[in-house]
């Protein structure tokens, strides 16, 4: 039987190649992965991800990955914890099979809202970052982290891409008479992002504050709310230590928020509320009602990640909101069927280009052109 030799050039091509895998076990979540591989001109890696009858996650990689750059695309459905386990198990399987580099493409990074210490809680986002590193990931591509400081939780590089160029393009091309619009921050914490949009569109800015603002900052720690008094103990919690009466009354007084106020004129304008995540929509619905009362004749919501949990589609459909525009970082086809006001912007182009540049060792600066610090 004649011997067959592999040329060095063929071997080098194989070793310097890359593969793109999807770590999702559900069909709806693989749509983004298919769009990315189509743009890259490569086939989706052969693997099987499924749940055992006892709900354990199993991953079978069906092709060789030795010495290659491997990109795992993982979109996060409603079953967040299962998606995380799929990603961890696949990363560890690829590490075990001698992949050179394992890069996670996680457009929406889960648990990103749990990135601050809360009363008797923990920073879960930091825990997840440690788990991903332990599983074998060497790099992450994500989009619009809830807080940019999350990048500091990782022991490896993180590329935090931005969706704003796609959303800005949608505003300019799909919103009639957008020059008569005003960018609205539904809370003071969103003012920097809103200002970034307003400056690039050359539009005015309005900021809402009061009861409708997100209460996330209030829950950051427990220092504003002392524990309830128990019988036989003083207000300070230490026997024998009595606080002055005025201080006791101040500590016991409930924190009150002022009524909603809109800083900026929205009368006769198109109001465009911008944020990074839209999940529970009660705050957005309340903000839309206030803007309508102040004279805005159309209201748009622009957000990167459309989680749209629970009754969000129904609430949007019944509200004063005219349109909700989100990207496809999170699958939401079911929600779109329930609410035609929800529109989708495709961001597979920038994710595909990020994969290509990382594999070829090219600079990522081009992907951040026209991006402001506060974006």
CSV table of C-alpha atoms in Angstrom, one decimal:
chain,number,residue,atom,x,y,z
A,1,UNK,CA,0.0,0.0,0.0
A,2,UNK,CA,1.6,3.3,-1.1
A,3,UNK,CA,2.4,5.9,1.6
A,4,UNK,CA,0.7,9.2,1.4
A,5,UNK,CA,2.5,12.4,2.5
A,6,UNK,CA,0.9,15.7,3.5
A,7,UNK,CA,2.8,18.7,2.3
A,8,UNK,CA,4.0,21.3,4.8
A,9,UNK,CA,1.9,24.0,3.1
A,10,UNK,CA,-1.3,22.0,3.6
A,11,UNK,CA,-0.5,21.3,7.2
A,12,UNK,CA,0.2,25.0,7.9
A,13,UNK,CA,-3.1,26.0,6.3
A,14,UNK,CA,-4.9,23.5,8.6
A,15,UNK,CA,-3.1,24.6,11.7
A,16,UNK,CA,-3.6,28.3,11.0
A,17,UNK,CA,-7.3,27.9,10.3
A,18,UNK,CA,-10.3,28.6,12.5
A,19,UNK,CA,-13.7,27.1,13.2
A,20,UNK,CA,-17.0,28.7,14.3
A,21,UNK,CA,-19.3,26.7,16.6
A,22,UNK,CA,-22.7,27.4,18.1
A,23,UNK,CA,-23.1,26.3,21.7
A,24,UNK,CA,-26.9,26.5,21.6
A,25,UNK,CA,-29.2,23.5,21.8
A,26,UNK,CA,-32.2,25.3,20.5
A,27,UNK,CA,-32.8,26.2,16.8
A,28,UNK,CA,-34.0,29.8,17.5
A,29,UNK,CA,-30.7,30.6,19.1
A,30,UNK,CA,-28.5,29.4,16.2
A,31,UNK,CA,-29.9,32.0,13.7
A,32,UNK,CA,-27.3,34.6,14.6
A,33,UNK,CA,-24.5,32.0,14.3
A,34,UNK,CA,-25.7,31.1,10.8
A,35,UNK,CA,-25.7,34.7,9.7
A,36,UNK,CA,-22.2,35.3,11.0
A,37,UNK,CA,-20.8,32.2,9.3
A,38,UNK,CA,-22.5,33.2,6.0
A,39,UNK,CA,-20.8,36.6,6.2
A,40,UNK,CA,-17.4,34.9,6.9
A,41,UNK,CA,-17.9,32.4,4.1
A,42,UNK,CA,-17.3,29.4,6.4
A,43,UNK,CA,-19.4,26.4,7.5
A,44,UNK,CA,-20.7,26.2,11.1
A,45,UNK,CA,-18.6,23.7,13.1
A,46,UNK,CA,-20.0,20.2,13.5
A,47,UNK,CA,-21.1,19.6,17.0
A,48,UNK,CA,-24.1,18.3,19.0
A,49,UNK,CA,-25.4,20.2,22.0
A,50,UNK,CA,-28.3,18.6,23.9
A,51,UNK,CA,-29.8,18.0,27.3
A,52,UNK,CA,-29.9,14.5,28.8
A,53,UNK,CA,-33.2,13.2,30.3
A,54,UNK,CA,-32.0,14.4,33.7
A,55,UNK,CA,-31.3,17.9,32.3
A,56,UNK,CA,-27.5,17.5,32.3
A,57,UNK,CA,-25.8,19.3,29.4
A,58,UNK,CA,-23.8,17.2,26.9
A,59,UNK,CA,-21.6,18.4,24.1
A,60,UNK,CA,-20.1,16.3,21.3
A,61,UNK,CA,-17.6,17.9,19.0
A,62,UNK,CA,-17.7,16.1,15.6
A,63,UNK,CA,-14.5,17.4,14.0
A,64,UNK,CA,-10.8,18.0,14.9
A,65,UNK,CA,-10.0,21.4,16.5
A,66,UNK,CA,-6.4,20.7,17.4
A,67,UNK,CA,-4.2,23.8,17.0
A,68,UNK,CA,-6.9,26.0,15.7
A,69,UNK,CA,-8.6,29.2,16.8
A,70,UNK,CA,-12.2,28.3,17.8
A,71,UNK,CA,-15.0,30.8,18.1
A,72,UNK,CA,-18.0,29.8,20.1
A,73,UNK,CA,-21.2,31.8,19.4
A,74,UNK,CA,-23.6,31.8,22.3
A,75,UNK,CA,-26.8,33.8,22.3
A,76,UNK,CA,-28.7,33.8,25.5
A,77,UNK,CA,-32.3,32.7,25.5
A,78,UNK,CA,-34.8,32.9,28.4
A,79,UNK,CA,-33.2,29.8,29.9
A,80,UNK,CA,-30.0,31.7,30.9
A,81,UNK,CA,-28.5,29.1,33.2
A,82,UNK,CA,-28.7,26.3,30.6
A,83,UNK,CA,-27.1,28.6,28.0
A,84,UNK,CA,-24.2,29.3,30.4
A,85,UNK,CA,-23.7,25.5,31.1
A,86,UNK,CA,-23.7,24.9,27.3
A,87,UNK,CA,-21.0,27.5,26.8
A,88,UNK,CA,-18.9,26.2,29.7
A,89,UNK,CA,-19.1,22.5,28.7
A,90,UNK,CA,-18.3,23.3,25.1
A,91,UNK,CA,-15.4,25.5,26.0
A,92,UNK,CA,-14.0,22.7,28.2
A,93,UNK,CA,-14.5,20.1,25.5
A,94,UNK,CA,-12.6,22.2,23.0
A,95,UNK,CA,-9.8,22.8,25.5
A,96,UNK,CA,-9.6,19.1,26.2
A,97,UNK,CA,-9.3,18.5,22.4
A,98,UNK,CA,-6.3,20.8,22.2
A,99,UNK,CA,-7.8,23.9,20.6
A,100,UNK,CA,-5.2,26.7,20.3
A,101,UNK,CA,-7.4,29.6,21.3
A,102,UNK,CA,-11.0,29.5,22.4
A,103,UNK,CA,-12.9,32.8,21.9
A,104,UNK,CA,-16.4,33.2,23.2
A,105,UNK,CA,-18.7,35.4,21.1
A,106,UNK,CA,-21.4,36.4,23.6
A,107,UNK,CA,-23.4,39.3,22.2
A,108,UNK,CA,-25.4,39.7,25.4
A,109,UNK,CA,-23.4,38.9,28.5
A,110,UNK,CA,-25.7,37.3,31.1
A,111,UNK,CA,-25.7,38.5,34.7
A,112,UNK,CA,-24.3,41.8,33.7
A,113,UNK,CA,-26.8,43.6,35.9
A,114,UNK,CA,-25.4,41.8,38.9
A,115,UNK,CA,-22.0,43.6,38.7
A,116,UNK,CA,-22.3,45.6,41.9
A,117,UNK,CA,-22.3,44.6,45.5
A,118,UNK,CA,-25.8,44.5,46.9
A,119,UNK,CA,-26.9,44.1,50.5
A,120,UNK,CA,-25.9,40.6,51.6
A,121,UNK,CA,-25.5,39.7,48.0
A,122,UNK,CA,-22.6,39.0,45.7
A,123,UNK,CA,-21.1,40.1,42.4
A,124,UNK,CA,-22.3,37.3,40.3
A,125,UNK,CA,-20.9,38.7,37.1
A,126,UNK,CA,-17.4,38.3,38.5
A,127,UNK,CA,-18.1,34.7,39.4
A,128,UNK,CA,-19.2,34.0,35.8
A,129,UNK,CA,-16.0,35.6,34.4
A,130,UNK,CA,-14.0,33.3,36.6
A,131,UNK,CA,-15.9,30.3,35.5
A,132,UNK,CA,-15.4,31.1,31.8
A,133,UNK,CA,-11.7,31.4,32.3
A,134,UNK,CA,-11.5,28.2,34.2
A,135,UNK,CA,-13.4,26.4,31.4
A,136,UNK,CA,-10.8,27.4,28.9
A,137,UNK,CA,-11.9,30.6,27.2
A,138,UNK,CA,-9.0,32.9,26.2
A,139,UNK,CA,-10.9,35.9,24.8
A,140,UNK,CA,-14.4,37.2,24.7
A,141,UNK,CA,-16.3,39.3,22.1
A,142,UNK,CA,-19.4,40.9,23.5
A,143,UNK,CA,-21.6,44.0,22.8
A,144,UNK,CA,-22.7,46.9,25.0
A,145,UNK,CA,-21.9,45.6,28.5
A,146,UNK,CA,-24.2,47.0,31.1
A,147,UNK,CA,-21.2,48.6,32.8
A,148,UNK,CA,-17.9,49.0,31.0
A,149,UNK,CA,-16.1,48.2,34.3
A,150,UNK,CA,-17.2,44.5,33.9
A,151,UNK,CA,-14.2,44.1,31.6
A,152,UNK,CA,-12.0,44.3,34.7
A,153,UNK,CA,-13.5,41.1,36.0
A,154,UNK,CA,-11.8,39.0,33.4
A,155,UNK,CA,-8.2,37.7,33.3
A,156,UNK,CA,-8.2,37.6,29.5
A,157,UNK,CA,-9.0,40.2,26.8
A,158,UNK,CA,-12.5,41.4,26.2
A,159,UNK,CA,-13.7,43.3,23.1
A,160,UNK,CA,-16.8,45.2,24.0
A,161,UNK,CA,-18.3,46.2,20.7
A,162,UNK,CA,-21.0,48.9,20.2
A,163,UNK,CA,-24.4,48.7,18.5
A,164,UNK,CA,-24.9,52.4,18.4
A,165,UNK,CA,-23.8,52.8,14.7
A,166,UNK,CA,-26.5,50.4,13.6
A,167,UNK,CA,-29.2,52.0,15.8
A,168,UNK,CA,-28.2,55.5,14.6
A,169,UNK,CA,-28.4,54.3,11.0
A,170,UNK,CA,-31.9,53.0,11.7
A,171,UNK,CA,-33.0,56.4,13.2
A,172,UNK,CA,-31.7,58.2,10.1
A,173,UNK,CA,-33.2,55.8,7.5
A,174,UNK,CA,-36.4,54.5,9.1
A,175,UNK,CA,-37.8,57.3,11.2
A,176,UNK,CA,-39.5,59.9,9.1
A,177,UNK,CA,-38.6,63.5,10.0
A,178,UNK,CA,-36.0,62.4,12.5
A,179,UNK,CA,-34.6,65.9,12.5
A,180,UNK,CA,-37.7,66.9,14.6
A,181,UNK,CA,-36.8,64.3,17.2
A,182,UNK,CA,-35.3,64.6,20.7
A,183,UNK,CA,-33.2,62.0,22.4
A,184,UNK,CA,-34.5,61.1,25.9
A,185,UNK,CA,-32.7,59.5,28.8
A,186,UNK,CA,-35.4,57.8,31.0
A,187,UNK,CA,-33.1,58.2,34.1
A,188,UNK,CA,-30.1,60.3,35.0
A,189,UNK,CA,-27.9,57.2,34.8
A,190,UNK,CA,-28.7,56.9,31.1
A,191,UNK,CA,-27.9,60.6,30.4
A,192,UNK,CA,-24.4,60.0,29.1
A,193,UNK,CA,-25.5,57.4,26.5
A,194,UNK,CA,-28.4,59.7,25.4
A,195,UNK,CA,-26.0,62.6,25.1
A,196,UNK,CA,-23.7,60.5,22.9
A,197,UNK,CA,-26.6,59.8,20.5
A,198,UNK,CA,-27.8,63.4,20.6
A,199,UNK,CA,-24.4,64.8,19.7
A,200,UNK,CA,-23.9,62.4,16.7
A,201,UNK,CA,-27.4,63.0,15.4
A,202,UNK,CA,-27.2,66.8,16.1
A,203,UNK,CA,-30.4,66.6,18.1
A,204,UNK,CA,-31.6,68.0,21.4
A,205,UNK,CA,-31.5,66.1,24.7
A,206,UNK,CA,-34.1,65.6,27.5
A,207,UNK,CA,-33.6,63.8,30.8
A,208,UNK,CA,-36.3,62.2,33.0
A,209,UNK,CA,-36.0,61.7,36.7
A,210,UNK,CA,-38.2,60.9,39.6
A,211,UNK,CA,-40.4,57.9,40.3
A,212,UNK,CA,-39.9,56.4,36.9
A,213,UNK,CA,-36.1,56.3,37.1
A,214,UNK,CA,-34.5,52.9,37.5
A,215,UNK,CA,-34.1,52.0,41.2
A,216,UNK,CA,-31.0,49.9,40.5
A,217,UNK,CA,-28.7,52.5,42.1
A,218,UNK,CA,-30.9,52.5,45.2
A,219,UNK,CA,-30.3,48.7,45.7
A,220,UNK,CA,-26.5,48.9,45.2
A,221,UNK,CA,-26.0,48.5,48.9
A,222,UNK,CA,-28.0,48.5,52.1
A,223,UNK,CA,-26.5,51.6,53.6
A,224,UNK,CA,-29.6,53.8,53.0
A,225,UNK,CA,-31.9,51.4,54.7
A,226,UNK,CA,-31.0,50.3,58.3
A,227,UNK,CA,-32.3,46.9,59.4
A,228,UNK,CA,-35.7,46.9,61.1
A,229,UNK,CA,-35.7,47.4,64.9
A,230,UNK,CA,-36.3,44.4,67.1
A,231,UNK,CA,-37.7,44.6,70.5
A,232,UNK,CA,-35.2,45.2,73.3
A,233,UNK,CA,-32.6,46.8,71.1
A,234,UNK,CA,-31.8,50.4,70.4
A,235,UNK,CA,-31.9,52.0,67.0
A,236,UNK,CA,-28.2,51.7,66.5
A,237,UNK,CA,-28.3,47.9,67.1
A,238,UNK,CA,-26.0,48.1,70.1
A,239,UNK,CA,-27.3,47.9,73.7
A,240,UNK,CA,-26.5,50.9,75.8
A,241,UNK,CA,-25.8,53.2,72.8
A,242,UNK,CA,-28.6,55.6,72.2
A,243,UNK,CA,-28.8,57.9,69.2
A,244,UNK,CA,-30.2,61.4,69.4
A,245,UNK,CA,-33.9,61.7,68.6
A,246,UNK,CA,-33.5,63.6,65.3
A,247,UNK,CA,-31.0,61.1,63.9
A,248,UNK,CA,-33.4,58.2,64.9
A,249,UNK,CA,-36.2,59.8,63.0
A,250,UNK,CA,-34.1,60.5,60.0
A,251,UNK,CA,-32.9,56.8,59.8
A,252,UNK,CA,-36.5,55.6,60.2
A,253,UNK,CA,-37.9,57.9,57.5
A,254,UNK,CA,-38.7,56.2,54.2
A,255,UNK,CA,-36.8,57.4,51.2
A,256,UNK,CA,-39.1,59.4,49.0
A,257,UNK,CA,-38.6,60.1,45.4
A,258,UNK,CA,-39.9,63.3,43.7
A,259,UNK,CA,-42.6,63.1,41.1
A,260,UNK,CA,-41.5,62.5,37.5
A,261,UNK,CA,-39.9,65.6,35.9
A,262,UNK,CA,-38.8,66.0,32.3
A,263,UNK,CA,-35.8,68.3,31.9
A,264,UNK,CA,-36.1,69.5,28.2
A,265,UNK,CA,-38.9,70.4,25.8
A,266,UNK,CA,-40.5,67.4,24.1
A,267,UNK,CA,-43.6,69.2,23.0
A,268,UNK,CA,-44.4,68.6,19.3
A,269,UNK,CA,-41.3,66.3,18.9
A,270,UNK,CA,-40.5,62.7,18.2
A,271,UNK,CA,-39.2,61.3,21.5
A,272,UNK,CA,-36.5,58.6,21.1
A,273,UNK,CA,-35.6,56.8,24.4
A,274,UNK,CA,-32.2,55.1,24.3
A,275,UNK,CA,-30.9,52.4,26.7
A,276,UNK,CA,-28.7,49.3,26.6
A,277,UNK,CA,-31.3,46.7,27.8
A,278,UNK,CA,-35.1,46.5,27.6
A,279,UNK,CA,-36.4,43.7,29.8
A,280,UNK,CA,-39.3,44.5,32.1
A,281,UNK,CA,-40.9,47.4,30.3
A,282,UNK,CA,-42.9,49.0,33.0
A,283,UNK,CA,-40.4,51.9,33.3
A,284,UNK,CA,-40.5,52.5,29.6
A,285,UNK,CA,-44.3,52.4,29.5
A,286,UNK,CA,-44.5,54.9,32.3
A,287,UNK,CA,-41.9,57.1,30.6
A,288,UNK,CA,-43.9,57.0,27.4
A,289,UNK,CA,-47.1,58.1,29.1
A,290,UNK,CA,-45.3,61.1,30.7
A,291,UNK,CA,-43.7,62.1,27.3
A,292,UNK,CA,-47.2,61.9,25.7
A,293,UNK,CA,-48.6,64.2,28.4
A,294,UNK,CA,-45.7,66.6,27.7
A,295,UNK,CA,-46.6,66.8,24.0
A,296,UNK,CA,-44.4,64.2,22.2
A,297,UNK,CA,-46.4,62.9,19.3
A,298,UNK,CA,-44.4,59.8,18.6
A,299,UNK,CA,-42.3,57.6,20.9
A,300,UNK,CA,-39.5,55.2,20.0
A,301,UNK,CA,-37.4,53.0,22.2
A,302,UNK,CA,-33.9,52.1,21.0
A,303,UNK,CA,-32.0,49.4,22.9
A,304,UNK,CA,-29.2,47.0,22.2
A,305,UNK,CA,-30.5,43.9,24.0
A,306,UNK,CA,-34.2,43.1,23.7
A,307,UNK,CA,-34.8,40.6,26.5
A,308,UNK,CA,-38.5,41.4,26.6
A,309,UNK,CA,-39.4,39.1,29.5
A,310,UNK,CA,-42.7,38.1,30.9
A,311,UNK,CA,-45.6,40.3,29.7
A,312,UNK,CA,-43.4,42.8,27.8
A,313,UNK,CA,-44.9,42.3,24.3
A,314,UNK,CA,-48.5,42.8,25.6
A,315,UNK,CA,-47.5,45.8,27.6
A,316,UNK,CA,-45.7,47.4,24.7
A,317,UNK,CA,-48.7,46.7,22.4
A,318,UNK,CA,-51.1,48.4,24.8
A,319,UNK,CA,-48.9,51.3,25.6
A,320,UNK,CA,-48.2,54.8,24.0
A,321,UNK,CA,-45.0,53.5,22.6
A,322,UNK,CA,-45.0,53.5,18.8
A,323,UNK,CA,-42.0,51.3,18.1
A,324,UNK,CA,-39.3,49.3,20.0
A,325,UNK,CA,-36.1,48.8,18.1
A,326,UNK,CA,-33.6,46.2,19.3
A,327,UNK,CA,-30.7,44.2,17.8
A,328,UNK,CA,-30.6,40.5,17.3
A,329,UNK,CA,-28.1,39.9,20.2
A,330,UNK,CA,-30.9,38.0,21.9
A,331,UNK,CA,-33.5,35.9,20.1
A,332,UNK,CA,-36.9,37.5,20.3
A,333,UNK,CA,-38.9,36.1,17.3
A,334,UNK,CA,-41.7,34.9,19.6
A,335,UNK,CA,-42.1,38.3,21.1
A,336,UNK,CA,-42.2,39.9,17.6
A,337,UNK,CA,-45.1,37.7,16.7
A,338,UNK,CA,-46.9,38.8,19.8
A,339,UNK,CA,-46.2,42.5,19.2
A,340,UNK,CA,-45.7,44.0,15.7
A,341,UNK,CA,-44.2,47.2,17.3
A,342,UNK,CA,-41.0,45.3,17.9
A,343,UNK,CA,-38.4,45.8,15.1
A,344,UNK,CA,-35.0,44.1,14.8
A,345,UNK,CA,-31.6,45.5,13.6
A,346,UNK,CA,-29.0,42.9,12.4
A,347,UNK,CA,-25.5,43.2,14.0
A,348,UNK,CA,-24.0,40.1,12.5
A,349,UNK,CA,-21.8,42.2,10.3
A,350,UNK,CA,-19.7,43.7,13.1
A,351,UNK,CA,-19.5,40.4,14.9
A,352,UNK,CA,-18.3,38.6,11.8
A,353,UNK,CA,-15.7,41.3,11.2
A,354,UNK,CA,-14.5,41.1,14.8
A,355,UNK,CA,-13.9,37.4,14.4
A,356,UNK,CA,-12.0,37.9,11.1
A,357,UNK,CA,-9.8,40.6,12.6
A,358,UNK,CA,-9.0,38.6,15.8
A,359,UNK,CA,-8.1,35.5,13.8
A,360,UNK,CA,-5.8,37.5,11.5
A,361,UNK,CA,-4.3,39.5,14.3
A,362,UNK,CA,-5.5,42.8,12.9
A,363,UNK,CA,-6.3,45.9,14.8
A,364,UNK,CA,-9.9,46.3,16.2
A,365,UNK,CA,-9.7,50.1,16.2
A,366,UNK,CA,-11.7,50.3,12.9
A,367,UNK,CA,-14.7,48.8,14.6
A,368,UNK,CA,-14.7,51.6,17.2
A,369,UNK,CA,-14.5,54.5,14.8
A,370,UNK,CA,-17.0,57.3,15.5
A,371,UNK,CA,-17.6,55.7,19.0
A,372,UNK,CA,-17.6,58.2,21.9
A,373,UNK,CA,-16.2,57.4,25.4
A,374,UNK,CA,-19.7,57.5,26.9
A,375,UNK,CA,-21.3,55.3,24.3
